Coordinates of C-alpha atoms in Angstrom, one line a residue:
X1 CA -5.1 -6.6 -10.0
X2 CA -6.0 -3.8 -8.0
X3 CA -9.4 -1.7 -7.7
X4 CA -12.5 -1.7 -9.0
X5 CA -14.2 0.6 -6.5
X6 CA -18.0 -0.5 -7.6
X7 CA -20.5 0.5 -10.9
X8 CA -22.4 3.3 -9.4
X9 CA -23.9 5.4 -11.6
X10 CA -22.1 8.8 -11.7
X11 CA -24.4 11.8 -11.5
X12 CA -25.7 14.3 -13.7
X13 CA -23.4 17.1 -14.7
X14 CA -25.6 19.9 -12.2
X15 CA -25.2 17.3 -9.1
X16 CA -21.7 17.4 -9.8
X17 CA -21.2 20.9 -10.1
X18 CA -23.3 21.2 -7.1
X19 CA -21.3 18.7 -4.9
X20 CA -17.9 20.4 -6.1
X21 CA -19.3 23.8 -4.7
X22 CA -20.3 22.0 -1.5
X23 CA -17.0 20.2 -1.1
X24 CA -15.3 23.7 -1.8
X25 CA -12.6 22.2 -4.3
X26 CA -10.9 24.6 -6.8
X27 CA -8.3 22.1 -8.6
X28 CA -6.9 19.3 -8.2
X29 CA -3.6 21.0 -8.1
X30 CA -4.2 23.5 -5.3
X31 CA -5.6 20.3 -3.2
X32 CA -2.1 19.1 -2.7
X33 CA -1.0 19.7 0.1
X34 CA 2.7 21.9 0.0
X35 CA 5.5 19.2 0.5
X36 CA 6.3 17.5 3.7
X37 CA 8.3 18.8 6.6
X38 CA 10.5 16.6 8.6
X39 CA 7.8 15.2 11.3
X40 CA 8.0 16.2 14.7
X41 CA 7.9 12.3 15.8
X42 CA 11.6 10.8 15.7
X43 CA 11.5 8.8 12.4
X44 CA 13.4 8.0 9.1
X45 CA 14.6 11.3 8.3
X46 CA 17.5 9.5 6.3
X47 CA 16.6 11.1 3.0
X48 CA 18.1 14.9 4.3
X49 CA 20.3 13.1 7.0
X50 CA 22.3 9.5 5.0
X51 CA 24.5 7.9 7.1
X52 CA 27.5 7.9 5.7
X53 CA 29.8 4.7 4.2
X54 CA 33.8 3.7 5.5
X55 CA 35.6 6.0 4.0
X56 CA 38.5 3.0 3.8
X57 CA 37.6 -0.3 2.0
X58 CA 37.5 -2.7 4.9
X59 CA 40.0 -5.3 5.3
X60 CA 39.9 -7.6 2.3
X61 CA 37.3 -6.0 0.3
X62 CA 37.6 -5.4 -3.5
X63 CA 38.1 -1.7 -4.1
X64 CA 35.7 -0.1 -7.1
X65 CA 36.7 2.7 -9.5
X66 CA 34.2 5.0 -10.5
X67 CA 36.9 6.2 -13.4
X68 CA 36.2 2.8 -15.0
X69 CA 33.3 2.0 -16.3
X70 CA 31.4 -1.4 -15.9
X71 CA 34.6 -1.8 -12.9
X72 CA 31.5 -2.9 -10.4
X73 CA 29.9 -5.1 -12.8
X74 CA 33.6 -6.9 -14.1
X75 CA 34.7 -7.6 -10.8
X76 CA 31.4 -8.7 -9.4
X77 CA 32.0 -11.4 -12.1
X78 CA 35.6 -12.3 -11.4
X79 CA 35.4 -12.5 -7.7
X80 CA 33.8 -15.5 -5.5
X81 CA 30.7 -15.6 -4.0
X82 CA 30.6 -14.1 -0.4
X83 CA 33.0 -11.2 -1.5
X84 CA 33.1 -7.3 -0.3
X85 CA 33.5 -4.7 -2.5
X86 CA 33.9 -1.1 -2.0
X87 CA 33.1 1.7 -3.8
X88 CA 35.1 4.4 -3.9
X89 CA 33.7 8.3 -4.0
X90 CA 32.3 9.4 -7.0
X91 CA 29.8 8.2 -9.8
X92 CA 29.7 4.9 -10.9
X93 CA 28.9 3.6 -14.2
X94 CA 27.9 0.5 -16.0
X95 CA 28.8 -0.3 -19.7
X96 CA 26.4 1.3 -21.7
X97 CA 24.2 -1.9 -22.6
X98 CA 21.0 -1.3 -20.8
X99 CA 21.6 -5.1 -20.1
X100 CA 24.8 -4.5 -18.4
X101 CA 23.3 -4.9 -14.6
X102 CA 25.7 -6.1 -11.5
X103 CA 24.9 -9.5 -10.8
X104 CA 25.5 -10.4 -7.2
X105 CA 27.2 -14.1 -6.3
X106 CA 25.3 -15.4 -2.9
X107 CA 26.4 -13.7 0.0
X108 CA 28.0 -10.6 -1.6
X109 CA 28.3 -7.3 0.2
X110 CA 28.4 -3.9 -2.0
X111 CA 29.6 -1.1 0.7
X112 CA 29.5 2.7 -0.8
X113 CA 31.9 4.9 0.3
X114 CA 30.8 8.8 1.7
X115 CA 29.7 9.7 -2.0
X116 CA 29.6 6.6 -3.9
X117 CA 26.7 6.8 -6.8
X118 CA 25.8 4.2 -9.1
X119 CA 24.5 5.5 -12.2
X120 CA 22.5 4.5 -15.2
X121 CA 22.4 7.5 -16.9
X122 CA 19.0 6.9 -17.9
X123 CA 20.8 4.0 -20.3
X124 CA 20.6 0.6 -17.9
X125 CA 17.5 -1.0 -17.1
X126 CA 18.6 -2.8 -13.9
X127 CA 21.5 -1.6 -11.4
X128 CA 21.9 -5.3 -9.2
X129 CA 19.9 -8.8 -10.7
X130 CA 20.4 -12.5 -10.7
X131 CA 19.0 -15.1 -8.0
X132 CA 21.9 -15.0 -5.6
X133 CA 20.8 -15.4 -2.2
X134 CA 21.7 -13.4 0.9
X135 CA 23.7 -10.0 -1.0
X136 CA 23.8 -6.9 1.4
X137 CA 23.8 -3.3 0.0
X138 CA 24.8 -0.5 2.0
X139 CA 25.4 3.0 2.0
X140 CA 25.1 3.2 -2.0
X141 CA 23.2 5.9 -3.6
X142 CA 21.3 3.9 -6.9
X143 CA 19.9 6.5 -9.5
X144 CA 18.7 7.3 -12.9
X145 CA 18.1 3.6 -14.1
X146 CA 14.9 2.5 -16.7
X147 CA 13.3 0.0 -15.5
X148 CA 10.0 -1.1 -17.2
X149 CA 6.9 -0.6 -16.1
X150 CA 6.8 -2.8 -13.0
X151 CA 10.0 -3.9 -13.0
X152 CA 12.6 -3.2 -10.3
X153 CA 16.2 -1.8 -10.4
X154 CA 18.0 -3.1 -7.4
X155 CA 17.2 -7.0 -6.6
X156 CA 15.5 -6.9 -10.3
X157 CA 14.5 -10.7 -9.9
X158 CA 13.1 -10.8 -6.0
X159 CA 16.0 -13.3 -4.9
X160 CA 15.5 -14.0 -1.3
X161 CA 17.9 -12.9 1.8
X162 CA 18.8 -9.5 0.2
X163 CA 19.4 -6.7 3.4
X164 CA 19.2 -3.2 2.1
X165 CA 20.4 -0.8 4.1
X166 CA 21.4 3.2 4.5
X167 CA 21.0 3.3 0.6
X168 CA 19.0 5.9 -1.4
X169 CA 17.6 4.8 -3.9
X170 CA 16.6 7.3 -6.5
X171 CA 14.6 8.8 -9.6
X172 CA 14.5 5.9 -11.6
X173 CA 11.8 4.6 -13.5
X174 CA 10.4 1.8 -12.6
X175 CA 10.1 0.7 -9.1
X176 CA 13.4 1.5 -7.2
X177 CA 13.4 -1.6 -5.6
X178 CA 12.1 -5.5 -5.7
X179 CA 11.7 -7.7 -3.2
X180 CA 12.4 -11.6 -2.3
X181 CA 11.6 -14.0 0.9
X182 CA 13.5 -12.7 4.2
X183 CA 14.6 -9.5 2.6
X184 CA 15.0 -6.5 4.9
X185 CA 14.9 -3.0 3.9
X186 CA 16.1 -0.4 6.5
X187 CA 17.3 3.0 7.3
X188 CA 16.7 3.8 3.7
X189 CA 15.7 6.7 1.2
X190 CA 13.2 5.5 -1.8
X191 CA 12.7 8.7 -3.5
X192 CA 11.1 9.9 -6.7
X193 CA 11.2 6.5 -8.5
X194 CA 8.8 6.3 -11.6
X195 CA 6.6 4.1 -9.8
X196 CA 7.5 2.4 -6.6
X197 CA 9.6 3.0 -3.9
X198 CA 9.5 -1.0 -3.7
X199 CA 7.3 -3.2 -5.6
X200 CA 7.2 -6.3 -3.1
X201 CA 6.4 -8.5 -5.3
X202 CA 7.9 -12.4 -6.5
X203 CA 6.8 -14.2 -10.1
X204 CA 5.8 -17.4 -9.6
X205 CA 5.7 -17.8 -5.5
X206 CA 4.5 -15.3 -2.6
X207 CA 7.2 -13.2 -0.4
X208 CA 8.0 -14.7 3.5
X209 CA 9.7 -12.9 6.1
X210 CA 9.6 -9.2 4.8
X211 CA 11.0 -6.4 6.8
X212 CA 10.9 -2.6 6.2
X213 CA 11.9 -0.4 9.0
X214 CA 12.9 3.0 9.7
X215 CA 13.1 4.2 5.9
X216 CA 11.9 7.4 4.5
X217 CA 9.8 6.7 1.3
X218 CA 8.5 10.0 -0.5
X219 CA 7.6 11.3 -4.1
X220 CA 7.2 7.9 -6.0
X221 CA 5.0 7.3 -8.7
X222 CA 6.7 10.1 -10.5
X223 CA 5.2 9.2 -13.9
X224 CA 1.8 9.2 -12.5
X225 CA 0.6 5.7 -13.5
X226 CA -2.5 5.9 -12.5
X227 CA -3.4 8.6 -15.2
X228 CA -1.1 6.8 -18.0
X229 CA -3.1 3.5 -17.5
X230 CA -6.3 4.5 -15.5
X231 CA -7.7 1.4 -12.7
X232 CA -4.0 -0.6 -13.0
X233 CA -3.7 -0.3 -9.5
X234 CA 0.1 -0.1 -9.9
X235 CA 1.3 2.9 -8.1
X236 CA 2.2 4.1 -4.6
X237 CA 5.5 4.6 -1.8
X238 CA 5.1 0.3 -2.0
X239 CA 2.9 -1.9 -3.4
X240 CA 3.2 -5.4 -1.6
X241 CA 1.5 -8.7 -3.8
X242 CA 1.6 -12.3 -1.5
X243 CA 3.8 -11.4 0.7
X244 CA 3.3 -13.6 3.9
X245 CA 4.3 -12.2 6.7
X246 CA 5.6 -8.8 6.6
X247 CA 6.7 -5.8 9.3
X248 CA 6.5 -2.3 8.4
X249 CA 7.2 0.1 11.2
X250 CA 9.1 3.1 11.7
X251 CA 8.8 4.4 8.5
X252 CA 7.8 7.9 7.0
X253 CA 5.9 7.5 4.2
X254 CA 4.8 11.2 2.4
X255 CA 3.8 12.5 -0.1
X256 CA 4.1 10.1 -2.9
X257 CA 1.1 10.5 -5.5
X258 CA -1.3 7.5 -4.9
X259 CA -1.5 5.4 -1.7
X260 CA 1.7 5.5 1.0
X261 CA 1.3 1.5 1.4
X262 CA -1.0 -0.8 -0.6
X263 CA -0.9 -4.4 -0.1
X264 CA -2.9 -6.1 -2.7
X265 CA -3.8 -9.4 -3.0
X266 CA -3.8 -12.6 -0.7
X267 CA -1.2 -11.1 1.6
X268 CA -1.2 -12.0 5.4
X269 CA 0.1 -11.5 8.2
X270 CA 1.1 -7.9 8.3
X271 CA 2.0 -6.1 11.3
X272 CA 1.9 -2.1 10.3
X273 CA 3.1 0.3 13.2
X274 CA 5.2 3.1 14.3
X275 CA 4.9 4.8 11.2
X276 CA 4.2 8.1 9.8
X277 CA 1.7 8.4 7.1
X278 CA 1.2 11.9 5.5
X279 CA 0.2 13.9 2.6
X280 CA 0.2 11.0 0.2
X281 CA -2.7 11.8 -2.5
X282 CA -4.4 8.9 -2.4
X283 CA -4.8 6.9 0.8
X284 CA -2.3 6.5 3.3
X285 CA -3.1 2.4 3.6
X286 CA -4.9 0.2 1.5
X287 CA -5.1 -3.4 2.9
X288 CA -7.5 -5.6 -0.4
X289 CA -8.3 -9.1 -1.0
X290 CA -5.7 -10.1 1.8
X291 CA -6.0 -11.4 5.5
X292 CA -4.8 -10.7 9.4
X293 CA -3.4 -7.8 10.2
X294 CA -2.2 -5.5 12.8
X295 CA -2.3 -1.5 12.2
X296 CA -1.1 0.2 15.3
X297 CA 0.1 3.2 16.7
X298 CA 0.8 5.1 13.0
X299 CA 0.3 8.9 12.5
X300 CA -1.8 9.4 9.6
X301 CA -2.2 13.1 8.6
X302 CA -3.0 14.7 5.3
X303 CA -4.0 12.5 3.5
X304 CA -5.8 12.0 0.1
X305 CA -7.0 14.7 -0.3
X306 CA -6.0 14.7 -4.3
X307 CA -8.1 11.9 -4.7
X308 CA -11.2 12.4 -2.4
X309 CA -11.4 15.6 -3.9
X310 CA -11.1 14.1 -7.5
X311 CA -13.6 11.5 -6.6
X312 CA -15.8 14.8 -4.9
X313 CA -15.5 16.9 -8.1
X314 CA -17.0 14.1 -10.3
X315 CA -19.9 13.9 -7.7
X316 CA -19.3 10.5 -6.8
X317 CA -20.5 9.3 -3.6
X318 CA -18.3 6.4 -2.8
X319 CA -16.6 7.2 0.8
X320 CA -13.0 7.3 0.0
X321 CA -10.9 6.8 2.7
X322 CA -7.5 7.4 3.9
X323 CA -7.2 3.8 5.4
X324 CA -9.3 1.7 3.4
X325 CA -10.0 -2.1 3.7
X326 CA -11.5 -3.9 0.6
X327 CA -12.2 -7.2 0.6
X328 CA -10.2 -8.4 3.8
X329 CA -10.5 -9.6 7.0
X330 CA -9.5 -12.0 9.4
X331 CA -9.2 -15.8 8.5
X332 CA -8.8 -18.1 11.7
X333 CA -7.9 -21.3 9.2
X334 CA -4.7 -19.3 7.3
X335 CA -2.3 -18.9 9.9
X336 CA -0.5 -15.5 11.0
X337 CA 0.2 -13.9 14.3
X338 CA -3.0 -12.7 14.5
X339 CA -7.0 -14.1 13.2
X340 CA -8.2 -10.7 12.5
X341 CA -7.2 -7.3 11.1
X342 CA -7.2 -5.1 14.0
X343 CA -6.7 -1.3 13.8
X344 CA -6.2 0.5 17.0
X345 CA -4.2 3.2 18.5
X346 CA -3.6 5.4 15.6
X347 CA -3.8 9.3 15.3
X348 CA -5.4 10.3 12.2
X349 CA -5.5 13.7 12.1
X350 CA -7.2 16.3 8.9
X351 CA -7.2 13.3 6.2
X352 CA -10.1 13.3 3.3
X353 CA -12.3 10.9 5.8
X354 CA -11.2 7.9 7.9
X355 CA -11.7 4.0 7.5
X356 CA -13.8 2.2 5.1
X357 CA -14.9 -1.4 5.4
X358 CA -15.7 -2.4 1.6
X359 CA -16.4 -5.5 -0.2
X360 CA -17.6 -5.5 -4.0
X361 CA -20.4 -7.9 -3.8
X362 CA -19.1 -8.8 -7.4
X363 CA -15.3 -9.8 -6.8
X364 CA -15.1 -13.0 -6.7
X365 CA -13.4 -16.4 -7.6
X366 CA -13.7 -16.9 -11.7
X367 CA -15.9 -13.7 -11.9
X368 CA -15.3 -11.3 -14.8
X369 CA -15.7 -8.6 -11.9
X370 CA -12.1 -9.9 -10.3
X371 CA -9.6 -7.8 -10.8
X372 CA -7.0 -9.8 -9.6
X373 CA -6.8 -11.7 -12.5
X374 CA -6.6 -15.3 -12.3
X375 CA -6.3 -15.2 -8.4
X376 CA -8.4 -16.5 -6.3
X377 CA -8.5 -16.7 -2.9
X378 CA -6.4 -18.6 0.1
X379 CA -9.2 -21.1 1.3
X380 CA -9.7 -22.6 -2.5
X381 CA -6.7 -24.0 -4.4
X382 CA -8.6 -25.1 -7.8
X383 CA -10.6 -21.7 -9.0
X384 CA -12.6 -23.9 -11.2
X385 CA -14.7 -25.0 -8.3
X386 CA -15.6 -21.9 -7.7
X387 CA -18.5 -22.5 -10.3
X388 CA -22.2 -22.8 -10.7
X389 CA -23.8 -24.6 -9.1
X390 CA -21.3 -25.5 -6.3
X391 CA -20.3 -21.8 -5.7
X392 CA -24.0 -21.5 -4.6
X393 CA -23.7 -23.7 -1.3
X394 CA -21.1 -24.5 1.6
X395 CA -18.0 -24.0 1.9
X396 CA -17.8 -22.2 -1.3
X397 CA -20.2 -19.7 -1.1
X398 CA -18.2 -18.2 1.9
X399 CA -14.5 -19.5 0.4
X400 CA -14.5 -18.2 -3.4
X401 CA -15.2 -14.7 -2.1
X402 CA -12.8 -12.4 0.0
X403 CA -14.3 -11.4 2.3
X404 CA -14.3 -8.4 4.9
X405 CA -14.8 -9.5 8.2
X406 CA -13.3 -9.9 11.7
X407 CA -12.1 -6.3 11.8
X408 CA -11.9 -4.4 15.1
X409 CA -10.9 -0.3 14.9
X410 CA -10.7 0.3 18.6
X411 CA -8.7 3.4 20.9
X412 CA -8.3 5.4 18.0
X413 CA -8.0 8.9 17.7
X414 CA -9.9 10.7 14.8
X415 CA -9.8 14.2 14.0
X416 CA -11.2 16.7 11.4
X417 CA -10.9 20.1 11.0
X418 CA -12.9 20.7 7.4
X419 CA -11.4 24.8 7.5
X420 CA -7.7 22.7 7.0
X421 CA -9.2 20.2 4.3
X422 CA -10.9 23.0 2.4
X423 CA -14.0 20.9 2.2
X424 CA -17.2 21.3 3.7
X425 CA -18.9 18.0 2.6
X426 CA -17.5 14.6 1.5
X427 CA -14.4 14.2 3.1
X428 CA -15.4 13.5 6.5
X429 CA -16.9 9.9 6.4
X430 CA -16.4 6.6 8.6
X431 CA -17.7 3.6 6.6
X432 CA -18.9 -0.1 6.4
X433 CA -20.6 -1.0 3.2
X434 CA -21.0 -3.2 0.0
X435 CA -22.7 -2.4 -3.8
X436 CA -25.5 -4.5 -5.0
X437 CA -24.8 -7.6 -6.0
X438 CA -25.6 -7.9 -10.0
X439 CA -22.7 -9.7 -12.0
X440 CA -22.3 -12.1 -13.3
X441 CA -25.6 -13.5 -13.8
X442 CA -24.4 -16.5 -12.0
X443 CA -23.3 -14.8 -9.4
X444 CA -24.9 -16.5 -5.9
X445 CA -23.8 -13.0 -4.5
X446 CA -26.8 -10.7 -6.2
X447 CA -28.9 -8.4 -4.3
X448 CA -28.0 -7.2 -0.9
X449 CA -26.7 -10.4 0.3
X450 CA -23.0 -9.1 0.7
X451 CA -24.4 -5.3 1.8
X452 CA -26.1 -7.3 4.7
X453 CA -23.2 -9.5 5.9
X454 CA -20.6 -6.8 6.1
X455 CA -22.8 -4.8 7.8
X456 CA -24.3 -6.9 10.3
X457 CA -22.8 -10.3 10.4
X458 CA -18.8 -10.4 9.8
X459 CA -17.9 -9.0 13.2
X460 CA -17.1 -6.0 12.0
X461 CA -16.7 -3.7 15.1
X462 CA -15.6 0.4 15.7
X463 CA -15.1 0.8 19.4
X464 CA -13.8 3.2 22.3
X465 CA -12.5 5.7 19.9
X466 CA -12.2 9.3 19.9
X467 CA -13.9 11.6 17.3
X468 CA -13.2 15.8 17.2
X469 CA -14.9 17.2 14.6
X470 CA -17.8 16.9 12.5
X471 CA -18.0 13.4 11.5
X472 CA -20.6 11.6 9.4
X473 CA -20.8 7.9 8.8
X474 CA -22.4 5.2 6.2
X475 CA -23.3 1.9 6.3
X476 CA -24.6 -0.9 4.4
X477 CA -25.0 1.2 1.1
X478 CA -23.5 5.1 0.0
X479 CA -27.2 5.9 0.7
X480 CA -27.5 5.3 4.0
X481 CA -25.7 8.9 6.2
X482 CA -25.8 8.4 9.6
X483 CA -25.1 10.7 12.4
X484 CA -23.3 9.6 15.5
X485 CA -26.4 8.8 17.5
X486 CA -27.7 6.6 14.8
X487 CA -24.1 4.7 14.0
X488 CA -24.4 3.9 17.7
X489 CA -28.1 2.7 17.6
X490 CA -30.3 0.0 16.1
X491 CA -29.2 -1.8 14.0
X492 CA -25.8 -0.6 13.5
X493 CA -24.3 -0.5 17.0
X494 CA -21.0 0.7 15.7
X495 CA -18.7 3.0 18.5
X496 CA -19.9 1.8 21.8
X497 CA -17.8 3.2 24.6
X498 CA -16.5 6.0 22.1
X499 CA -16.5 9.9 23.0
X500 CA -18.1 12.3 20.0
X501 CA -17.1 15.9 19.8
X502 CA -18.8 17.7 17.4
X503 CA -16.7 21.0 16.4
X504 CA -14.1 21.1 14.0
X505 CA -10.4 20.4 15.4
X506 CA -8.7 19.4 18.5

């Protein structure tokens, strides 16, 4: 799973040392932006600010002593489901089996008290597991568990119903937490976790019902996956994977090294708003190979500007973007709250360029070039029909590919100043493109084919927005830079009704 931006040839060492001058980039390191202030916008500050716990174990609850270790995990066991337990102030520690995780009964409740930490001591894998239905966590600080490379350590095995809620989840490895059908995540702090804040993500069945509100989500990916395993696609604030019908709002998501959000692969349904996006290195959204969403009224500021200058340096042309939408679009026949993805009343404000449209003309059903392995998409249930020489003619030629299409970025307001970028070229591009089609040799996708429909016949549509600064924008192929006037004209038409202002700023 997750990107493969395209096979463009990458320039020759003096074009690349030429675009690095042009882009004004130094290092990598001095690109990152200096760690995030508290936004001026009232939102999920709950990573300085925790609400606190009872400080008295509620009327029949089960009181926890951190002077014992394993108590949590022993009395978990002895107790019926549906039970409250307490935990009283101080750390809390499991047997020293990395094994030795809490495993809820359905309907449990696990309330910390002001001060209450459970943890692994770099020793457990997992801090809560099991399938137990409908187990609430609140006001619990979680910290310092292993969990494997994308694995979780609270709600280890995505049971459904979990609500988790003023917790703070922190520097583990791993993803901090999982997540299962219905399970709601608010008023929370995922911080510094190895990989995730959250990996939403479910083994053998998609996600339903997903809720994450009003949490602060910042410095994850800690162990830098991305590097360690380069194209896994497995790193971010929260990776979602088939999760149907999900709301994300509220939240402040900064300055976690790769994307903010990424949902990858046949999700739907998403409604994304209210948030605050900022100083992530890599994008602050990625929506790919999924279907029908809303993004609306989010703050996206400073963002990827680690990795649109690391894209820069290399002198790759590709238009990285801080909101980037890869293979998806809206599906009328797969139902959601919504038949399109729609992107409008956003702020994005001194980002390493906007919004790119893309779809690899080579991703596809049973191609080699599919990076989500094995998947294929929502409109075709047997991926072996996806095959020469059906593939080649209706309805599979449009159904074995994910496509992007039916996206409308409308009322937005988009603004540059290069001077607070430190870039002069590069990182200031609005896009809507595919690569030419070339693999496999099968492929009924070669050529421009895909180039031409994402350009000019998917109803993809940029309209009554607002541009300050200097703003360039491609279409159909990296080649082809456009100024406003010709974005707006034959045979592009993009931005009619919108309002260009050329200097740098606003």
């Amino acid at each position: 799973m997750g990107i493969k931006w395209r096979r463009w040839a990458l320039p020759a060492a003096p074009l690349a040392l030429a675009l690095l001058a042009a882009t004004g980039c130094e290092s990598t390191q001095a690109a990152r932006p200096e760690p995030t202030a508290a936004p001026t916008a009232s939102v999920a500050r709950v990573c300085a600010e925790p609400a606190a716990g009872p400080a008295k174990a509620p009327a029949g609850a089960v009181t926890v002593d951190p002077a014992v270790a394993g108590d949590l995990a022993a009395k978990t066991r002895k107790s019926p489901p549906n039970t409250t337990f307490w935990l009283r102030p101080g750390t809390h520690r499991l047997q020293p089996d990395r094994y030795a995780q809490v495993v809820p009964k359905e309907g449990n409740r696990y309330l910390g008290a002001p001060g209450a930490v459970l943890d692994g001591r770099k020793t457990n894998q997992y801090a809560f597991g099991g399938s137990a239905r409908d187990v609430t966590i609140r006001h619990l600080t979680v910290q310092g568990f292993v969990a494997p490379h994308d694995e979780g350590v609270v709600n280890h095995d995505s049971a459904d119903g979990w609500v988790i809620e003023h917790a703070t989840i922190q520097h583990n490895s791993g993803a901090g937490l999982m997540a299962g059908a219905r399970q709601q995540v608010r008023a929370s702090c995922l911080r510094g976790n190895g990989q995730y804040g959250m990996n939403a993500y479910k083994g053998g069945g998609g996600i339903t019902g997903l809720v994450v509100e009003g949490n602060e989500i910042t410095g994850n990916n800690r162990d830098d996956w991305e590097r360690r395993r380069p194209g896994c696609g497995c790193t971010g604030g929260v990776k979602f994977w088939a999760v149907d019908g999900a709301d994300v709002r509220g939240n402040w998501v900064h300055d976690n090294r790769g994307a903010g959000l990424w949902a990858d692969t046949n999700n739907n349904d998403f409604r994304i708003e209210g948030n605050v996006l900022e100083a992530n290195d890599g994008a602050a959204l990625i929506y790919e190979t999924s279907y029908n969403a809303v993004v609306r009224k989010n703050t996206i500021r400073r963002n990827n500007w680690v990795e649109g200058r690391r894209y820069a340096d290399r002198g790759d042309s590709f238009p990285l973007a801080t909101v980037y939408v890869s293979e998806s679009g809206g599906e009328p026949r797969i139902r959601a709250r919504t038949d399109r993805i729609e992107i409008y009343g956003n702020t994005l404000e001194n980002n390493w360029s906007g919004i790119t449209l893309w779809e690899n003309a080579d991703r596809f059903c049973n191609s080699p070039a599919n990076t989500s392995s094995g998947e294929c998409t929502l409109l075709v249930k047997d991926t072996d029909r996806c095959a020469r020489p059906a593939i080649a003619t209706a309805p599979l030629y449009a159904d074995c590919r994910w496509k992007t299409q039916r996206v409308d970025i409308h009322d937005n307001r988009f603004v540059l100043d290069k001077s607070v970028v430190g870039c002069t070229a590069l990182c200031d591009r609005m896009a809507v493109l595919a690569n030419y089609g070339t693999y496999p040799d099968w492929s009924p996708y070669q050529g421009e084919r895909v180039a031409e429909a994402i350009t000019g016949e998917q109803h993809n549509r940029w309209y009554d927005n607002v541009y300050l600064g200097a703003w360039t924008f491609v279409a159909h192929d990296p080649s082809r830079t456009l100024d406003s006037g010709q974005w707006q004209g034959m045979p592009y038409r993009q931005d009619e009704g919108s309002t260009f202002r050329a200097r740098d700023g606003g």
